[in-house]
Coordinates of C-alpha atoms in Angstrom, one line a residue:
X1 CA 72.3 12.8 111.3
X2 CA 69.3 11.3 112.9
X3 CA 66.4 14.2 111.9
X4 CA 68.1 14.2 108.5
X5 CA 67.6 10.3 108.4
X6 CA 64.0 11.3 109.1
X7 CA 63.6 13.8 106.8
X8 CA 65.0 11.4 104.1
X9 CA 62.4 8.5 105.1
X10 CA 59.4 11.4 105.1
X11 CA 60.4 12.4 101.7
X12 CA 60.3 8.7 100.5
X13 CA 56.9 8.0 101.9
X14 CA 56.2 11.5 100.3
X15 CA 57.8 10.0 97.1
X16 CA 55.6 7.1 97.3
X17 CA 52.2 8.5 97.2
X18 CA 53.2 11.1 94.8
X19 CA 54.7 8.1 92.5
X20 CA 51.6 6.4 92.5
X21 CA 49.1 8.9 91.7
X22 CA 51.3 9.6 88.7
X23 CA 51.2 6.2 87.9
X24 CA 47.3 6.4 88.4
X25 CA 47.1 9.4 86.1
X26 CA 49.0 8.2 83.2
X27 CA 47.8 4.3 83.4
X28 CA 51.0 2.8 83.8
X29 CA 51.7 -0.3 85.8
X30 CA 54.5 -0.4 88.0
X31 CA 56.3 -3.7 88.4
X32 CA 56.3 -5.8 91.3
X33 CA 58.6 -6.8 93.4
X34 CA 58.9 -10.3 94.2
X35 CA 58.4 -11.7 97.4
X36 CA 60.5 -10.8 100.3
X37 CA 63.3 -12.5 100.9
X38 CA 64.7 -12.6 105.0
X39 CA 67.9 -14.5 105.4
X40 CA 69.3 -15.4 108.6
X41 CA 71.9 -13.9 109.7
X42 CA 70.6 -11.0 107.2
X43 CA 73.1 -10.2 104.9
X44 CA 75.2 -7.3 104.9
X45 CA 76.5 -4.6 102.2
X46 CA 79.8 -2.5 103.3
X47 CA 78.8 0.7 100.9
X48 CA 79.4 4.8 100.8
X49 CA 75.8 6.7 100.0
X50 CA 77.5 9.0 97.4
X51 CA 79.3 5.9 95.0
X52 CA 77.4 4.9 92.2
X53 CA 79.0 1.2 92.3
X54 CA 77.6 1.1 95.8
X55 CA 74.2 2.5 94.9
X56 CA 74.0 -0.5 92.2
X57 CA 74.1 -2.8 94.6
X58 CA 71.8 -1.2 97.6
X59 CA 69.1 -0.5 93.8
X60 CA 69.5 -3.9 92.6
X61 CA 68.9 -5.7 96.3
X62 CA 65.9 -3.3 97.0
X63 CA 64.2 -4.3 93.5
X64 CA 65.1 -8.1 94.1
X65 CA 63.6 -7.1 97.7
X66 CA 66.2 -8.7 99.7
X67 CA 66.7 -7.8 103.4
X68 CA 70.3 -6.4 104.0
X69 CA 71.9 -4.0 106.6
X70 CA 73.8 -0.9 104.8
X71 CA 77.1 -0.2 106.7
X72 CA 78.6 3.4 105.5
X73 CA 82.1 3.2 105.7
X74 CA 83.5 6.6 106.7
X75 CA 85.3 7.6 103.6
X76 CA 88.8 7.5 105.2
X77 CA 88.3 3.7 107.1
X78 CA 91.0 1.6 104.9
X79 CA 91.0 -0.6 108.0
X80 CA 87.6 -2.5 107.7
X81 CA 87.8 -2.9 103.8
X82 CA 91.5 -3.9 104.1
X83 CA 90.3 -6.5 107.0
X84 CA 87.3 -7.9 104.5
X85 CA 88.7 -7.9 101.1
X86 CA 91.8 -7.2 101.0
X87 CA 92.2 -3.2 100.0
X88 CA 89.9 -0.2 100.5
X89 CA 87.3 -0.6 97.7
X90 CA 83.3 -0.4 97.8
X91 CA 81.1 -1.7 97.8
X92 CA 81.9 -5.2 99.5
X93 CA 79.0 -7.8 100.3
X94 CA 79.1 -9.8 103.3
X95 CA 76.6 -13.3 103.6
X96 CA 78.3 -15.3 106.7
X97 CA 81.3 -16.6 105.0
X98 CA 80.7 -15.2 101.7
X99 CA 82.6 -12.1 101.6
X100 CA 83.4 -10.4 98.2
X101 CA 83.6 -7.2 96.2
X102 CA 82.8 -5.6 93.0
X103 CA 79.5 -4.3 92.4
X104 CA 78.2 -6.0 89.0
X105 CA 79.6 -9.3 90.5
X106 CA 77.7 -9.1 93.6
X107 CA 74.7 -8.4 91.4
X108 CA 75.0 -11.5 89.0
X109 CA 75.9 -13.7 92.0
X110 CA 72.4 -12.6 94.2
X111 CA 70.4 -12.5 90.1
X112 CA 71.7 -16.2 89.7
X113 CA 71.3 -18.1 93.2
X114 CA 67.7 -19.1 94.3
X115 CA 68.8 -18.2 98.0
X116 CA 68.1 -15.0 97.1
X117 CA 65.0 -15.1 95.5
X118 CA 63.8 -15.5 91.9
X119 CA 66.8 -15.8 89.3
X120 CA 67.5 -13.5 86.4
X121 CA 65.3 -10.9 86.9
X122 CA 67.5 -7.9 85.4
X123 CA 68.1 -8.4 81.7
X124 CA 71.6 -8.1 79.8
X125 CA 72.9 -4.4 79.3
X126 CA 72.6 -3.3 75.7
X127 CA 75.7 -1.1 75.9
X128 CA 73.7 1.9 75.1
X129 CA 76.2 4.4 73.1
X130 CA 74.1 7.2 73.5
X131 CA 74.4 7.4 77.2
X132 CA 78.0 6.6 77.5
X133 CA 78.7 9.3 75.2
X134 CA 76.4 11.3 77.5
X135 CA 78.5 10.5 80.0
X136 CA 81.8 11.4 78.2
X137 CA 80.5 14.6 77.5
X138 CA 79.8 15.5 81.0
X139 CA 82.3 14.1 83.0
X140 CA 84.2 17.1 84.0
X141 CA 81.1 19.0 84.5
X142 CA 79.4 17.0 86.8
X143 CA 82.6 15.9 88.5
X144 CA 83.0 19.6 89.4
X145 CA 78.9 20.5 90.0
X146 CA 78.4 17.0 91.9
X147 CA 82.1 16.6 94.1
X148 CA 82.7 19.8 96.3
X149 CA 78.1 19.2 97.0
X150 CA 79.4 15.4 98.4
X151 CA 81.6 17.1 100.8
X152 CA 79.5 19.8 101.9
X153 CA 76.0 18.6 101.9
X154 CA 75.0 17.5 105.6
X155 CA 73.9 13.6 105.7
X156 CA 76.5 11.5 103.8
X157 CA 77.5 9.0 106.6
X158 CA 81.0 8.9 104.9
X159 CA 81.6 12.6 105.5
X160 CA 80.4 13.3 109.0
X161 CA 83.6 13.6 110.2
X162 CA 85.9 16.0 108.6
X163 CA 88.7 13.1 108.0
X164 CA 86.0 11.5 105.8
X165 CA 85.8 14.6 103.6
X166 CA 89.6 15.7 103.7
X167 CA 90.1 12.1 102.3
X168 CA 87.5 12.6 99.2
X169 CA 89.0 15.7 98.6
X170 CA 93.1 14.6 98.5
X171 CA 91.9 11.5 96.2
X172 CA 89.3 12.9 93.6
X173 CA 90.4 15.6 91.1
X174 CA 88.6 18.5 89.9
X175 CA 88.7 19.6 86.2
X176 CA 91.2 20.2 84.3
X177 CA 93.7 17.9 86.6
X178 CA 93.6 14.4 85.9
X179 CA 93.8 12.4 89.3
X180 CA 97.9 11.4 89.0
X181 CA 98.2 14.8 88.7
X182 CA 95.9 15.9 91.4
X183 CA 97.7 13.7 93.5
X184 CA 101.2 14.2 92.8
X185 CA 101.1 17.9 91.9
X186 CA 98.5 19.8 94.2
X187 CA 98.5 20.6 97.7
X188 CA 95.7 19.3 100.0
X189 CA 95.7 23.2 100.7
X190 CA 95.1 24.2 97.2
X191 CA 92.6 21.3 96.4
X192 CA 90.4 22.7 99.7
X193 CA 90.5 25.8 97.8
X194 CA 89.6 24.1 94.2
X195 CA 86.4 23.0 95.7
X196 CA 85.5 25.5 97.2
X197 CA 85.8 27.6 94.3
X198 CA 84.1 25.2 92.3
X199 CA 80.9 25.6 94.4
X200 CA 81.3 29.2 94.6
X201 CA 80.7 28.9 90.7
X202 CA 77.2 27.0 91.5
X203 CA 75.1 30.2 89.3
X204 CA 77.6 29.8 86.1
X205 CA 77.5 26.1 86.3
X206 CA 73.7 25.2 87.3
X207 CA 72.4 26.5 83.2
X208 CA 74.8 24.1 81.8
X209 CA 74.2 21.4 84.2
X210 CA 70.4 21.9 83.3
X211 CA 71.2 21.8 79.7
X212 CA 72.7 18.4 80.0
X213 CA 69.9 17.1 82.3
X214 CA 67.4 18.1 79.3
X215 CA 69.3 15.9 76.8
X216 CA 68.1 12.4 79.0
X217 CA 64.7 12.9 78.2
X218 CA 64.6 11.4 74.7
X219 CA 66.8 8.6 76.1
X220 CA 64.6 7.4 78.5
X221 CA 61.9 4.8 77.2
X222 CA 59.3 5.4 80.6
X223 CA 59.7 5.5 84.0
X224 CA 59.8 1.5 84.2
X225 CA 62.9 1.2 82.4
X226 CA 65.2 3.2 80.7
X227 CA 65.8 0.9 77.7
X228 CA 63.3 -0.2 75.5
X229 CA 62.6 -4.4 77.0
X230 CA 61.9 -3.7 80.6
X231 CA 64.5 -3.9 84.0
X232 CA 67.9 -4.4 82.9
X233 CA 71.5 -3.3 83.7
X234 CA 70.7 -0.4 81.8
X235 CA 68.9 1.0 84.6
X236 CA 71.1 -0.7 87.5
X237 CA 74.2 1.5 86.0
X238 CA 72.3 4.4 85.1
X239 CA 69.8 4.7 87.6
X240 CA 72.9 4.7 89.9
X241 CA 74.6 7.6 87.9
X242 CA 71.7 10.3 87.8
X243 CA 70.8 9.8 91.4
X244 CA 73.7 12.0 92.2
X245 CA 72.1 15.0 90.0
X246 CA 69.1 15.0 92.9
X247 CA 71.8 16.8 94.9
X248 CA 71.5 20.1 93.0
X249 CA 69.6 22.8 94.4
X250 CA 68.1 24.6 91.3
X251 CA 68.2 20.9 88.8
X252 CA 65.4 21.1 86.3
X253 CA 64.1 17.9 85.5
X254 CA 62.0 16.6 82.2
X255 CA 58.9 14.7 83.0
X256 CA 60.6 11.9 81.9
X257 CA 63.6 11.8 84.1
X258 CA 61.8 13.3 87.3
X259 CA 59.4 10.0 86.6
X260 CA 62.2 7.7 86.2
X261 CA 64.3 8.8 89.2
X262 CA 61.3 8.8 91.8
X263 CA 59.9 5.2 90.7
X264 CA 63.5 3.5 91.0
X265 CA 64.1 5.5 94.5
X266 CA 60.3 3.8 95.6
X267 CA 61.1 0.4 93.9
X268 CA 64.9 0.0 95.1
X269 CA 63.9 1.9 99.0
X270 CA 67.1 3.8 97.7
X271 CA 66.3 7.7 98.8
X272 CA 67.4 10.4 96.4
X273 CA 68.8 13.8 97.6
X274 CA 66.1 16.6 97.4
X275 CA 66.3 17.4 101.0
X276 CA 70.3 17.8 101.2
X277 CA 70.2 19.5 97.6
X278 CA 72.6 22.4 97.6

């Protein structure tokens, strides 16, 4: 896990210097971040790598440039989110006393106190339709491209152990179950199975995945933000989503999207997954 933690920060640096001479090339300004802000005792974030709630959270504290630790919770610990919160959920923020849950309340709470540096500096969501229904339309594809890669990519923290994985497996359904039925009508056995199979369809799925990765280019306004306005929740919630597609050996990205992924992983210190792609 350690040389692929160092791969990851190589390819980030790498990131970095290919980011800006982009940015150089094309005359855009990136934003900056505001100044950094070093709490004592630094705050913590209980998170998994692979959940989008949890990647709002680590995006919107690395753009706010706040110092936090990142704890992965393996994927089967109910004990230490029971112990902070109440129930196993991510991600859960810890500051001293201040322990809560819930990713888009965490955000509003660190956007809206001074401790944490400047205030409201992601604007509202606009509810953008055409990316929801994006979305919608893909769910079951990238739930079945995206899930059995979480479990067998080497460097999610959550899945080192093989507990970690059995766990995703046994709680997240595959198409065309929906998840009461994946839990109450299919084997752990035959879900193993279901994954696997799913992977093994990598070369019939990847031209379809591709397909769909080709209809974000006209939604995204530049690689600054990907509604029209500047930084908003917009790109906290979907920055968060398409961060997963990095993990796709063979993913073609649009100018567009490639730009808008690699500035957000630089600006947010939030790596993507080229390296573990599979």
């Amino acid at each position: 896990l350690k040389r692929q933690a160092d791969t990851r920060e190589l390819e980030l640096v790498v990131q970095k210097m290919l980011l800006s001479c982009l940015v150089a090339a094309i005359g855009l300004a990136l934003p900056v971040l505001p100044a950094r802000v070093v709490l004592s005792p630094v705050p913590t974030v209980h998170v998994y790598d692979h959940c989008p709630f949890c990647v709002r959270v680590r995006l919107a504290f690395g753009l706010k440039n706040i110092k936090h630790n990142v704890n992965f919770l393996a994927n089967d610990d109910v004990a230490t989110p029971t112990a902070l919160v109440g129930k196993k959920v991510s991600p859960i923020f810890q500051d001293g006393a201040l322990v809560m849950p819930e990713s888009l309340d965490i955000i509003r709470l660190v956007d809206s106190d001074p401790k944490y540096g400047p205030v409201g500096m992601f604007k509202p969501g606009s509810e953008r339709k055409d990316i929801k229904a994006w979305e919608k339309k893909h769910q079951n594809l990238m739930r079945e491209v995206q899930r059995p890669r979480y479990v067998k990519s080497v460097g999610f923290p959550e899945f080192a152990q093989k507990d970690g994985r059995t766990a995703f497996v046994k709680n997240h359904q595959l198409p065309p179950y929906e998840k009461a039925d994946w839990k109450a009508d299919v084997s752990q056995e035959k879900k193993e199975e279901l994954y696997d199979a799913a992977f093994a369809k990598s070369a019939e799925l990847l031209p379809l995945f591709n397909a769909a990765l080709a209809e974000l280019e006209p939604m995204i306004h530049c690689p600054d933000c990907v509604t029209d306005g500047g930084l908003s929740y917009d790109d906290i919630e979907f920055w968060s989503r398409v961060r997963s597609c990095t993990l796709v050996k063979g993913a073609v990205y649009g100018p567009k999207l490639k730009a808008y992924l690699d500035n957000y992983s630089t600006l947010g210190d939030v790596p993507l997954y080229y390296s573990m792609a599979l």
